PDB file of C-alpha atoms in Angstrom:
ATOM      1  CA  UNK A1016     -14.518-177.336  31.081  1.00 52.00           C
ATOM      2  CA  UNK A1017     -16.352-178.300  34.317  1.00 83.00           C
ATOM      3  CA  UNK A1018     -19.458-180.410  34.556  1.00 85.00           C
ATOM      4  CA  UNK A1019     -21.774-177.478  35.163  1.00 86.00           C
ATOM      5  CA  UNK A1020     -20.650-175.843  31.925  1.00 89.00           C
ATOM      6  CA  UNK A1021     -21.275-179.109  30.093  1.00 91.00           C
ATOM      7  CA  UNK A1022     -24.755-179.281  31.627  1.00 91.00           C
ATOM      8  CA  UNK A1023     -25.470-175.674  30.697  1.00 89.00           C
ATOM      9  CA  UNK A1024     -24.358-176.308  27.114  1.00 92.00           C
ATOM     10  CA  UNK A1025     -26.386-179.505  26.858  1.00 93.00           C
ATOM     11  CA  UNK A1026     -29.561-177.847  28.178  1.00 89.00           C
ATOM     12  CA  UNK A1027     -29.247-175.002  25.681  1.00 89.00           C
ATOM     13  CA  UNK A1028     -28.735-177.406  22.744  1.00 91.00           C
ATOM     14  CA  UNK A1029     -31.846-179.384  23.734  1.00 89.00           C
ATOM     15  CA  UNK A1030     -33.955-176.234  24.071  1.00 82.00           C
ATOM     16  CA  UNK A1031     -32.725-174.607  20.879  1.00 85.00           C
ATOM     17  CA  UNK A1032     -32.590-177.889  18.900  1.00 86.00           C
ATOM     18  CA  UNK A1033     -29.410-176.603  17.298  1.00 90.00           C
ATOM     19  CA  UNK A1034     -25.711-176.542  18.124  1.00 92.00           C
ATOM     20  CA  UNK A1035     -25.270-173.309  16.189  1.00 91.00           C
ATOM     21  CA  UNK A1036     -28.110-171.442  17.922  1.00 88.00           C
ATOM     22  CA  UNK A1037     -27.090-172.736  21.342  1.00 89.00           C
ATOM     23  CA  UNK A1038     -23.500-171.653  20.797  1.00 91.00           C
ATOM     24  CA  UNK A1039     -24.693-168.233  19.672  1.00 88.00           C
ATOM     25  CA  UNK A1040     -26.852-167.815  22.777  1.00 82.00           C
ATOM     26  CA  UNK A1041     -23.938-168.647  25.064  1.00 85.00           C
ATOM     27  CA  UNK A1042     -21.453-166.697  22.935  1.00 84.00           C
ATOM     28  CA  UNK A1043     -19.025-169.563  22.421  1.00 91.00           C
ATOM     29  CA  UNK A1044     -17.685-171.094  19.170  1.00 93.00           C
ATOM     30  CA  UNK A1045     -19.806-173.838  17.646  1.00 92.00           C
ATOM     31  CA  UNK A1046     -16.809-176.172  17.749  1.00 93.00           C
ATOM     32  CA  UNK A1047     -16.525-175.619  21.499  1.00 93.00           C
ATOM     33  CA  UNK A1048     -20.184-176.502  21.897  1.00 94.00           C
ATOM     34  CA  UNK A1049     -19.814-179.657  19.796  1.00 93.00           C
ATOM     35  CA  UNK A1050     -16.729-180.790  21.716  1.00 93.00           C
ATOM     36  CA  UNK A1051     -18.482-180.134  25.025  1.00 94.00           C
ATOM     37  CA  UNK A1052     -21.394-182.415  24.137  1.00 94.00           C
ATOM     38  CA  UNK A1053     -19.075-185.105  22.802  1.00 93.00           C
ATOM     39  CA  UNK A1054     -17.087-185.093  26.050  1.00 92.00           C
ATOM     40  CA  UNK A1055     -20.310-185.248  28.056  1.00 93.00           C
ATOM     41  CA  UNK A1056     -21.601-188.246  26.115  1.00 93.00           C
ATOM     42  CA  UNK A1057     -18.231-189.979  26.424  1.00 93.00           C
ATOM     43  CA  UNK A1058     -18.151-189.392  30.176  1.00 91.00           C
ATOM     44  CA  UNK A1059     -21.714-190.674  30.636  1.00 93.00           C
ATOM     45  CA  UNK A1060     -21.159-193.506  28.138  1.00 93.00           C
ATOM     46  CA  UNK A1061     -24.475-192.897  26.408  1.00 94.00           C
ATOM     47  CA  UNK A1062     -25.813-190.982  23.436  1.00 93.00           C
ATOM     48  CA  UNK A1063     -27.799-187.972  24.620  1.00 94.00           C
ATOM     49  CA  UNK A1064     -28.732-186.396  21.298  1.00 94.00           C
ATOM     50  CA  UNK A1065     -29.918-187.607  17.922  1.00 91.00           C
ATOM     51  CA  UNK A1066     -28.501-185.336  15.224  1.00 85.00           C
ATOM     52  CA  UNK A1067     -30.014-184.852  11.779  1.00 78.00           C
ATOM     53  CA  UNK A1068     -29.240-182.353   9.058  1.00 70.00           C
ATOM     54  CA  UNK A1069     -32.108-180.108  10.226  1.00 77.00           C
ATOM     55  CA  UNK A1070     -32.511-180.505  13.966  1.00 83.00           C
ATOM     56  CA  UNK A1071     -31.198-181.989  17.188  1.00 91.00           C
ATOM     57  CA  UNK A1072     -33.483-183.922  19.552  1.00 89.00           C
ATOM     58  CA  UNK A1073     -32.723-185.696  22.827  1.00 91.00           C
ATOM     59  CA  UNK A1074     -32.714-189.485  23.090  1.00 92.00           C
ATOM     60  CA  UNK A1075     -34.659-191.121  25.926  1.00 90.00           C
ATOM     61  CA  UNK A1076     -31.521-190.926  28.067  1.00 92.00           C
ATOM     62  CA  UNK A1077     -30.996-187.374  26.896  1.00 91.00           C
ATOM     63  CA  UNK A1078     -34.531-186.340  27.886  1.00 88.00           C
ATOM     64  CA  UNK A1079     -34.093-187.775  31.377  1.00 90.00           C
ATOM     65  CA  UNK A1080     -30.683-186.137  31.752  1.00 91.00           C
ATOM     66  CA  UNK A1081     -32.080-182.817  30.493  1.00 89.00           C
ATOM     67  CA  UNK A1082     -34.745-182.743  33.214  1.00 83.00           C
ATOM     68  CA  UNK A1083     -32.156-183.422  35.897  1.00 87.00           C
ATOM     69  CA  UNK A1084     -29.814-180.770  34.491  1.00 88.00           C
ATOM     70  CA  UNK A1085     -32.534-178.116  34.503  1.00 81.00           C
ATOM     71  CA  UNK A1086     -33.182-178.757  38.207  1.00 78.00           C
ATOM     72  CA  UNK A1087     -29.497-178.861  39.130  1.00 85.00           C
ATOM     73  CA  UNK A1088     -28.597-175.664  37.269  1.00 82.00           C
ATOM     74  CA  UNK A1089     -31.557-173.802  38.774  1.00 74.00           C
ATOM     75  CA  UNK A1090     -30.538-174.885  42.271  1.00 75.00           C
ATOM     76  CA  UNK A1091     -26.936-173.864  41.622  1.00 77.00           C
ATOM     77  CA  UNK A1092     -27.947-170.413  40.436  1.00 69.00           C
ATOM     78  CA  UNK A1093     -30.301-170.049  43.405  1.00 65.00           C
ATOM     79  CA  UNK A1094     -27.496-171.000  45.793  1.00 68.00           C
ATOM     80  CA  UNK A1095     -25.116-168.507  44.185  1.00 65.00           C
ATOM     81  CA  UNK A1096     -27.805-165.852  44.402  1.00 59.00           C
ATOM     82  CA  UNK A1097     -27.976-166.164  48.178  1.00 57.00           C
ATOM     83  CA  UNK A1098     -24.453-164.764  48.391  1.00 59.00           C
ATOM     84  CA  UNK A1099     -24.591-162.221  45.555  1.00 54.00           C
ATOM     85  CA  UNK A1100     -28.196-161.078  45.493  1.00 53.00           C
ATOM     86  CA  UNK A1101     -27.190-157.645  44.220  1.00 51.00           C
ATOM     87  CA  UNK A1102     -25.012-159.027  41.450  1.00 70.00           C
ATOM     88  CA  UNK A1103     -27.066-161.205  39.057  1.00 80.00           C
ATOM     89  CA  UNK A1104     -25.225-161.833  35.831  1.00 78.00           C
ATOM     90  CA  UNK A1105     -25.391-163.495  32.447  1.00 79.00           C
ATOM     91  CA  UNK A1106     -27.424-163.305  29.249  1.00 81.00           C
ATOM     92  CA  UNK A1107     -31.131-162.570  29.675  1.00 87.00           C
ATOM     93  CA  UNK A1108     -33.283-163.216  26.593  1.00 86.00           C
ATOM     94  CA  UNK A1109     -36.728-161.605  26.788  1.00 91.00           C
ATOM     95  CA  UNK A1110     -39.569-161.198  24.320  1.00 89.00           C
ATOM     96  CA  UNK A1111     -41.801-158.155  24.787  1.00 89.00           C
ATOM     97  CA  UNK A1112     -45.061-156.980  23.294  1.00 83.00           C
ATOM     98  CA  UNK A1113     -43.851-154.158  21.050  1.00 83.00           C
ATOM     99  CA  UNK A1114     -46.118-151.264  22.102  1.00 84.00           C
ATOM    100  CA  UNK A1115     -45.646-151.906  25.809  1.00 86.00           C
ATOM    101  CA  UNK A1116     -41.909-152.202  25.322  1.00 89.00           C
ATOM    102  CA  UNK A1117     -41.570-148.907  23.451  1.00 89.00           C
ATOM    103  CA  UNK A1118     -43.901-146.985  25.742  1.00 89.00           C
ATOM    104  CA  UNK A1119     -42.920-148.166  29.211  1.00 91.00           C
ATOM    105  CA  UNK A1120     -40.011-150.618  29.339  1.00 93.00           C
ATOM    106  CA  UNK A1121     -37.305-149.528  26.892  1.00 93.00           C
ATOM    107  CA  UNK A1122     -37.254-145.842  28.006  1.00 94.00           C
ATOM    108  CA  UNK A1123     -36.347-146.995  31.517  1.00 94.00           C
ATOM    109  CA  UNK A1124     -33.848-149.713  30.603  1.00 95.00           C
ATOM    110  CA  UNK A1125     -30.849-147.468  31.444  1.00 95.00           C
ATOM    111  CA  UNK A1126     -31.792-147.586  35.121  1.00 94.00           C
ATOM    112  CA  UNK A1127     -32.140-151.387  35.001  1.00 95.00           C
ATOM    113  CA  UNK A1128     -28.720-151.811  33.386  1.00 93.00           C
ATOM    114  CA  UNK A1129     -27.168-149.358  35.821  1.00 93.00           C
ATOM    115  CA  UNK A1130     -28.610-151.335  38.719  1.00 92.00           C
ATOM    116  CA  UNK A1131     -27.580-154.711  37.217  1.00 91.00           C
ATOM    117  CA  UNK A1132     -24.446-154.043  35.129  1.00 91.00           C
ATOM    118  CA  UNK A1133     -23.522-157.732  34.843  1.00 87.00           C
ATOM    119  CA  UNK A1134     -26.723-158.656  32.992  1.00 90.00           C
ATOM    120  CA  UNK A1135     -26.608-158.671  29.184  1.00 87.00           C
ATOM    121  CA  UNK A1136     -30.085-158.108  27.722  1.00 89.00           C
ATOM    122  CA  UNK A1137     -31.239-159.524  24.402  1.00 87.00           C
ATOM    123  CA  UNK A1138     -34.703-158.156  23.533  1.00 89.00           C
ATOM    124  CA  UNK A1139     -37.076-159.364  20.844  1.00 86.00           C
ATOM    125  CA  UNK A1140     -40.461-157.738  20.344  1.00 83.00           C
ATOM    126  CA  UNK A1141     -43.665-158.633  18.549  1.00 72.00           C
ATOM    127  CA  UNK A1142     -47.204-159.890  19.021  1.00 69.00           C
ATOM    128  CA  UNK A1143     -46.909-163.458  17.757  1.00 68.00           C
ATOM    129  CA  UNK A1144     -47.069-166.582  19.886  1.00 70.00           C
ATOM    130  CA  UNK A1145     -43.613-167.474  21.205  1.00 72.00           C
ATOM    131  CA  UNK A1146     -42.331-170.911  22.217  1.00 72.00           C
ATOM    132  CA  UNK A1147     -40.114-169.830  25.100  1.00 72.00           C
ATOM    133  CA  UNK A1148     -38.176-173.056  25.504  1.00 67.00           C
ATOM    134  CA  UNK A1149     -37.461-173.910  21.870  1.00 69.00           C
ATOM    135  CA  UNK A1150     -36.760-170.296  20.892  1.00 75.00           C
ATOM    136  CA  UNK A1151     -34.445-169.810  23.848  1.00 73.00           C
ATOM    137  CA  UNK A1152     -36.280-167.041  25.727  1.00 82.00           C
ATOM    138  CA  UNK A1153     -36.131-166.750  29.495  1.00 84.00           C
ATOM    139  CA  UNK A1154     -39.435-164.895  29.777  1.00 88.00           C
ATOM    140  CA  UNK A1155     -42.048-163.103  27.696  1.00 88.00           C
ATOM    141  CA  UNK A1156     -44.311-160.118  28.458  1.00 88.00           C
ATOM    142  CA  UNK A1157     -47.754-160.247  26.836  1.00 83.00           C
ATOM    143  CA  UNK A1158     -51.075-158.453  27.054  1.00 81.00           C
ATOM    144  CA  UNK A1159     -54.416-160.206  26.687  1.00 76.00           C
ATOM    145  CA  UNK A1160     -55.765-163.593  27.675  1.00 71.00           C
ATOM    146  CA  UNK A1161     -53.397-166.490  28.250  1.00 67.00           C
ATOM    147  CA  UNK A1162     -53.960-169.957  26.822  1.00 63.00           C
ATOM    148  CA  UNK A1163     -50.600-171.699  27.310  1.00 57.00           C
ATOM    149  CA  UNK A1164     -51.011-173.729  30.508  1.00 60.00           C
ATOM    150  CA  UNK A1165     -47.425-175.010  30.270  1.00 68.00           C
ATOM    151  CA  UNK A1166     -46.163-171.578  31.354  1.00 74.00           C
ATOM    152  CA  UNK A1167     -46.194-169.870  34.740  1.00 80.00           C
ATOM    153  CA  UNK A1168     -47.789-166.421  34.477  1.00 82.00           C
ATOM    154  CA  UNK A1169     -47.490-163.448  36.807  1.00 85.00           C
ATOM    155  CA  UNK A1170     -50.026-160.652  36.422  1.00 87.00           C
ATOM    156  CA  UNK A1171     -48.242-157.311  36.040  1.00 86.00           C
ATOM    157  CA  UNK A1172     -50.958-154.776  35.278  1.00 87.00           C
ATOM    158  CA  UNK A1173     -54.433-154.186  33.891  1.00 89.00           C
ATOM    159  CA  UNK A1174     -54.796-152.014  30.789  1.00 90.00           C
ATOM    160  CA  UNK A1175     -57.862-149.827  30.389  1.00 93.00           C
ATOM    161  CA  UNK A1176     -59.188-150.184  26.851  1.00 95.00           C
ATOM    162  CA  UNK A1177     -61.022-147.821  24.502  1.00 97.00           C
ATOM    163  CA  UNK A1178     -63.116-148.266  21.374  1.00 98.00           C
ATOM    164  CA  UNK A1179     -61.944-145.720  18.799  1.00 98.00           C
ATOM    165  CA  UNK A1180     -62.296-144.710  15.161  1.00 98.00           C
ATOM    166  CA  UNK A1181     -61.137-141.873  12.944  1.00 98.00           C
ATOM    167  CA  UNK A1182     -63.253-138.690  12.490  1.00 98.00           C
ATOM    168  CA  UNK A1183     -63.566-139.486   8.763  1.00 97.00           C
ATOM    169  CA  UNK A1184     -64.988-142.898   9.539  1.00 98.00           C
ATOM    170  CA  UNK A1185     -67.558-141.405  11.960  1.00 98.00           C
ATOM    171  CA  UNK A1186     -68.513-138.741   9.403  1.00 97.00           C
ATOM    172  CA  UNK A1187     -69.272-141.506   6.879  1.00 97.00           C
ATOM    173  CA  UNK A1188     -70.980-143.975   9.187  1.00 97.00           C
ATOM    174  CA  UNK A1189     -72.413-141.949  12.078  1.00 97.00           C
ATOM    175  CA  UNK A1190     -71.747-141.737  15.808  1.00 97.00           C
ATOM    176  CA  UNK A1191     -73.329-144.692  17.617  1.00 97.00           C
ATOM    177  CA  UNK A1192     -75.238-143.886  20.781  1.00 96.00           C
ATOM    178  CA  UNK A1193     -76.163-147.466  21.686  1.00 96.00           C
ATOM    179  CA  UNK A1194     -74.744-150.907  21.017  1.00 97.00           C
ATOM    180  CA  UNK A1195     -77.659-151.565  18.680  1.00 96.00           C
ATOM    181  CA  UNK A1196     -76.524-148.588  16.552  1.00 97.00           C
ATOM    182  CA  UNK A1197     -73.351-150.488  15.699  1.00 97.00           C
ATOM    183  CA  UNK A1198     -75.371-152.766  13.434  1.00 95.00           C
ATOM    184  CA  UNK A1199     -78.238-150.510  12.378  1.00 97.00           C
ATOM    185  CA  UNK A1200     -75.814-147.781  11.231  1.00 97.00           C
ATOM    186  CA  UNK A1201     -73.702-150.307   9.330  1.00 97.00           C
ATOM    187  CA  UNK A1202     -70.498-150.054  11.359  1.00 98.00           C
ATOM    188  CA  UNK A1203     -67.496-152.212  10.562  1.00 98.00           C
ATOM    189  CA  UNK A1204     -64.539-153.359  12.614  1.00 98.00           C
ATOM    190  CA  UNK A1205     -60.916-154.067  11.891  1.00 97.00           C
ATOM    191  CA  UNK A1206     -60.492-157.751  12.656  1.00 96.00           C
ATOM    192  CA  UNK A1207     -57.594-158.617  14.948  1.00 92.00           C
ATOM    193  CA  UNK A1208     -56.509-162.237  14.637  1.00 87.00           C
ATOM    194  CA  UNK A1209     -55.200-163.967  17.735  1.00 72.00           C
ATOM    195  CA  UNK A1210     -51.663-165.264  17.366  1.00 59.00           C
ATOM    196  CA  UNK A1211     -52.429-168.786  18.592  1.00 59.00           C
ATOM    197  CA  UNK A1212     -55.230-169.834  16.228  1.00 66.00           C
ATOM    198  CA  UNK A1213     -55.845-166.885  13.870  1.00 73.00           C
ATOM    199  CA  UNK A1214     -59.448-166.518  15.061  1.00 83.00           C
ATOM    200  CA  UNK A1215     -60.896-162.991  14.878  1.00 89.00           C
ATOM    201  CA  UNK A1216     -61.373-161.379  18.270  1.00 90.00           C
ATOM    202  CA  UNK A1217     -64.831-159.813  18.745  1.00 94.00           C
ATOM    203  CA  UNK A1218     -65.360-156.322  20.117  1.00 97.00           C
ATOM    204  CA  UNK A1219     -66.452-156.380  23.735  1.00 96.00           C
ATOM    205  CA  UNK A1220     -68.416-153.843  25.751  1.00 97.00           C
ATOM    206  CA  UNK A1221     -69.183-153.745  29.472  1.00 96.00           C
ATOM    207  CA  UNK A1222     -72.891-153.232  30.155  1.00 95.00           C
ATOM    208  CA  UNK A1223     -73.990-153.088  33.815  1.00 93.00           C
ATOM    209  CA  UNK A1224     -70.961-155.128  34.846  1.00 91.00           C
ATOM    210  CA  UNK A1225     -71.460-157.787  32.169  1.00 95.00           C
ATOM    211  CA  UNK A1226     -69.225-158.096  29.111  1.00 95.00           C
ATOM    212  CA  UNK A1227     -71.122-158.292  25.832  1.00 96.00           C
ATOM    213  CA  UNK A1228     -69.262-159.437  22.709  1.00 96.00           C
ATOM    214  CA  UNK A1229     -70.186-158.163  19.259  1.00 97.00           C
ATOM    215  CA  UNK A1230     -68.869-159.237  15.869  1.00 96.00           C
ATOM    216  CA  UNK A1231     -69.161-156.698  13.064  1.00 97.00           C
ATOM    217  CA  UNK A1232     -68.333-157.057   9.370  1.00 96.00           C
ATOM    218  CA  UNK A1233     -64.642-156.612   8.621  1.00 96.00           C
ATOM    219  CA  UNK A1234     -62.992-155.994   5.277  1.00 92.00           C
ATOM    220  CA  UNK A1235     -59.481-156.187   6.698  1.00 95.00           C
ATOM    221  CA  UNK A1236     -57.779-158.482   9.207  1.00 95.00           C
ATOM    222  CA  UNK A1237     -54.414-157.950  10.891  1.00 93.00           C
ATOM    223  CA  UNK A1238     -52.169-159.835  13.287  1.00 87.00           C
ATOM    224  CA  UNK A1239     -50.021-157.011  14.676  1.00 84.00           C
ATOM    225  CA  UNK A1240     -50.856-154.271  17.189  1.00 85.00           C
ATOM    226  CA  UNK A1241     -49.209-151.504  15.142  1.00 88.00           C
ATOM    227  CA  UNK A1242     -51.112-152.452  11.983  1.00 92.00           C
ATOM    228  CA  UNK A1243     -54.331-152.691  13.984  1.00 94.00           C
ATOM    229  CA  UNK A1244     -53.989-149.128  15.282  1.00 94.00           C
ATOM    230  CA  UNK A1245     -52.898-147.849  11.872  1.00 96.00           C
ATOM    231  CA  UNK A1246     -56.143-149.150  10.372  1.00 97.00           C
ATOM    232  CA  UNK A1247     -58.117-146.976  12.787  1.00 97.00           C
ATOM    233  CA  UNK A1248     -56.195-143.850  11.755  1.00 97.00           C
ATOM    234  CA  UNK A1249     -56.869-144.767   8.120  1.00 97.00           C
ATOM    235  CA  UNK A1250     -60.623-144.872   8.729  1.00 97.00           C
ATOM    236  CA  UNK A1251     -61.006-148.597   8.101  1.00 97.00           C
ATOM    237  CA  UNK A1252     -63.298-149.333  11.038  1.00 97.00           C
ATOM    238  CA  UNK A1253     -63.633-149.606  14.800  1.00 98.00           C
ATOM    239  CA  UNK A1254     -60.753-150.923  16.890  1.00 98.00           C
ATOM    240  CA  UNK A1255     -60.268-151.569  20.600  1.00 97.00           C
ATOM    241  CA  UNK A1256     -56.849-150.659  21.946  1.00 94.00           C
ATOM    242  CA  UNK A1257     -55.228-149.780  25.285  1.00 93.00           C
ATOM    243  CA  UNK A1258     -56.337-146.271  26.270  1.00 93.00           C
ATOM    244  CA  UNK A1259     -52.766-145.154  27.029  1.00 91.00           C
ATOM    245  CA  UNK A1260     -51.865-145.773  23.400  1.00 91.00           C
ATOM    246  CA  UNK A1261     -54.450-143.348  21.979  1.00 94.00           C
ATOM    247  CA  UNK A1262     -54.849-140.842  24.838  1.00 93.00           C
ATOM    248  CA  UNK A1263     -53.020-138.027  23.010  1.00 94.00           C
ATOM    249  CA  UNK A1264     -54.884-138.682  19.740  1.00 96.00           C
ATOM    250  CA  UNK A1265     -58.218-138.530  21.549  1.00 97.00           C
ATOM    251  CA  UNK A1266     -57.275-135.186  23.110  1.00 96.00           C
ATOM    252  CA  UNK A1267     -56.445-133.553  19.758  1.00 97.00           C
ATOM    253  CA  UNK A1268     -59.303-135.164  17.846  1.00 97.00           C
ATOM    254  CA  UNK A1269     -57.236-137.432  15.640  1.00 97.00           C
ATOM    255  CA  UNK A1270     -59.350-140.307  16.937  1.00 98.00           C
ATOM    256  CA  UNK A1271     -62.859-140.390  18.415  1.00 98.00           C
ATOM    257  CA  UNK A1272     -63.882-142.194  21.618  1.00 98.00           C
ATOM    258  CA  UNK A1273     -66.766-144.532  20.754  1.00 98.00           C
ATOM    259  CA  UNK A1274     -69.363-145.553  23.372  1.00 98.00           C
ATOM    260  CA  UNK A1275     -67.117-144.660  26.351  1.00 96.00           C
ATOM    261  CA  UNK A1276     -69.976-145.497  28.741  1.00 97.00           C
ATOM    262  CA  UNK A1277     -69.621-149.135  27.600  1.00 97.00           C
ATOM    263  CA  UNK A1278     -65.851-149.656  27.864  1.00 96.00           C
ATOM    264  CA  UNK A1279     -64.121-152.821  26.679  1.00 96.00           C
ATOM    265  CA  UNK A1280     -63.096-155.364  29.269  1.00 92.00           C
ATOM    266  CA  UNK A1281     -59.702-154.324  30.709  1.00 92.00           C
ATOM    267  CA  UNK A1282     -56.747-156.249  29.283  1.00 88.00           C
ATOM    268  CA  UNK A1283     -54.320-158.047  31.623  1.00 89.00           C
ATOM    269  CA  UNK A1284     -50.558-157.764  31.171  1.00 89.00           C
ATOM    270  CA  UNK A1285     -48.569-160.803  32.272  1.00 88.00           C
ATOM    271  CA  UNK A1286     -45.036-162.093  32.262  1.00 86.00           C
ATOM    272  CA  UNK A1287     -44.598-165.790  31.459  1.00 86.00           C
ATOM    273  CA  UNK A1288     -41.771-168.239  32.013  1.00 82.00           C
ATOM    274  CA  UNK A1289     -41.435-172.042  31.771  1.00 74.00           C
ATOM    275  CA  UNK A1290     -42.870-173.955  34.702  1.00 68.00           C
ATOM    276  CA  UNK A1291     -40.284-176.721  34.559  1.00 57.00           C
ATOM    277  CA  UNK A1292     -37.551-174.512  35.945  1.00 56.00           C
ATOM    278  CA  UNK A1293     -36.962-172.233  38.873  1.00 56.00           C
ATOM    279  CA  UNK A1294     -36.665-168.550  38.177  1.00 66.00           C
ATOM    280  CA  UNK A1295     -33.006-167.603  37.840  1.00 74.00           C
ATOM    281  CA  UNK A1296     -31.823-164.583  39.793  1.00 81.00           C
ATOM    282  CA  UNK A1297     -31.472-162.465  36.645  1.00 84.00           C
ATOM    283  CA  UNK A1298     -34.987-163.378  35.466  1.00 86.00           C
ATOM    284  CA  UNK A1299     -36.424-162.684  38.924  1.00 86.00           C
ATOM    285  CA  UNK A1300     -34.945-159.189  39.160  1.00 90.00           C
ATOM    286  CA  UNK A1301     -36.194-158.371  35.642  1.00 92.00           C
ATOM    287  CA  UNK A1302     -39.695-159.632  36.452  1.00 89.00           C
ATOM    288  CA  UNK A1303     -39.796-157.555  39.648  1.00 90.00           C
ATOM    289  CA  UNK A1304     -38.459-154.475  37.855  1.00 93.00           C
ATOM    290  CA  UNK A1305     -41.023-154.682  35.044  1.00 92.00           C
ATOM    291  CA  UNK A1306     -43.810-155.183  37.607  1.00 89.00           C
ATOM    292  CA  UNK A1307     -42.706-152.049  39.465  1.00 90.00           C
ATOM    293  CA  UNK A1308     -42.499-149.769  36.430  1.00 90.00           C
ATOM    294  CA  UNK A1309     -45.900-150.904  35.141  1.00 88.00           C
ATOM    295  CA  UNK A1310     -47.378-150.354  38.608  1.00 84.00           C
ATOM    296  CA  UNK A1311     -46.088-146.766  38.459  1.00 84.00           C
ATOM    297  CA  UNK A1312     -47.352-146.147  34.929  1.00 81.00           C
ATOM    298  CA  UNK A1313     -50.632-144.457  34.089  1.00 72.00           C
ATOM    299  CA  UNK A1314     -52.298-147.305  32.186  1.00 77.00           C
TER     300      UNK A1314
END
């Protein structure tokens, strides 16, 4: 095993905090991973990792060596990419926001894999906060505001939003004509909790170019986009969702467009990756591909 493989293995163990998970990511036996790290420590004559029954953490020497390895491996991949720009390869672990993935990204994955046949994709989806480094992801696609300053973010698109409710809900509560009607008519909202701190996100409305936030009573709170939309169909209150997601339901009357003259603030879509490493060739081509398909989409 050459030194670059040892470095690659070491970096993955540090980031995943586990020999087993790191070996699984790189599709090698756990014993091979263990032997690789032992040989590396013997060659460097220092202990790089502290092992416990539950986790693996780098020593001071290990932390310094990790930072150097990340830089060296990124430069090596960049150098290789100069000579095989059309042939990126390897495992690419991405985490996608579920609705965006199902609507725009997954249906067009065959063309990505045909263009880059040497890339193996591992996709996870959801709405929760993701620790890219410790969970082993190369990049993550998210909609909404970004609070993690340790990540580099690239804006991919802007989603037009709509405030919607079910016809049954409007029949019970009334159709608001003004923002003041939301409170005087006794409207309620479905509370969406942000993944980072579980704080409810207020409804927002654009009035003469200024965003006005309104909190309404909520009898139910959710943390997932699918559950949030499902609550609207069930007549549980007002929700604000990307317009593309409910366009067909609005056309057939399954949902009602509320106060369309005061639309919610558009929602940004971004792709994030760790700032302490250069973009690998396989991550770069995926980022560019996702940016292109979202630019073409009607969102």
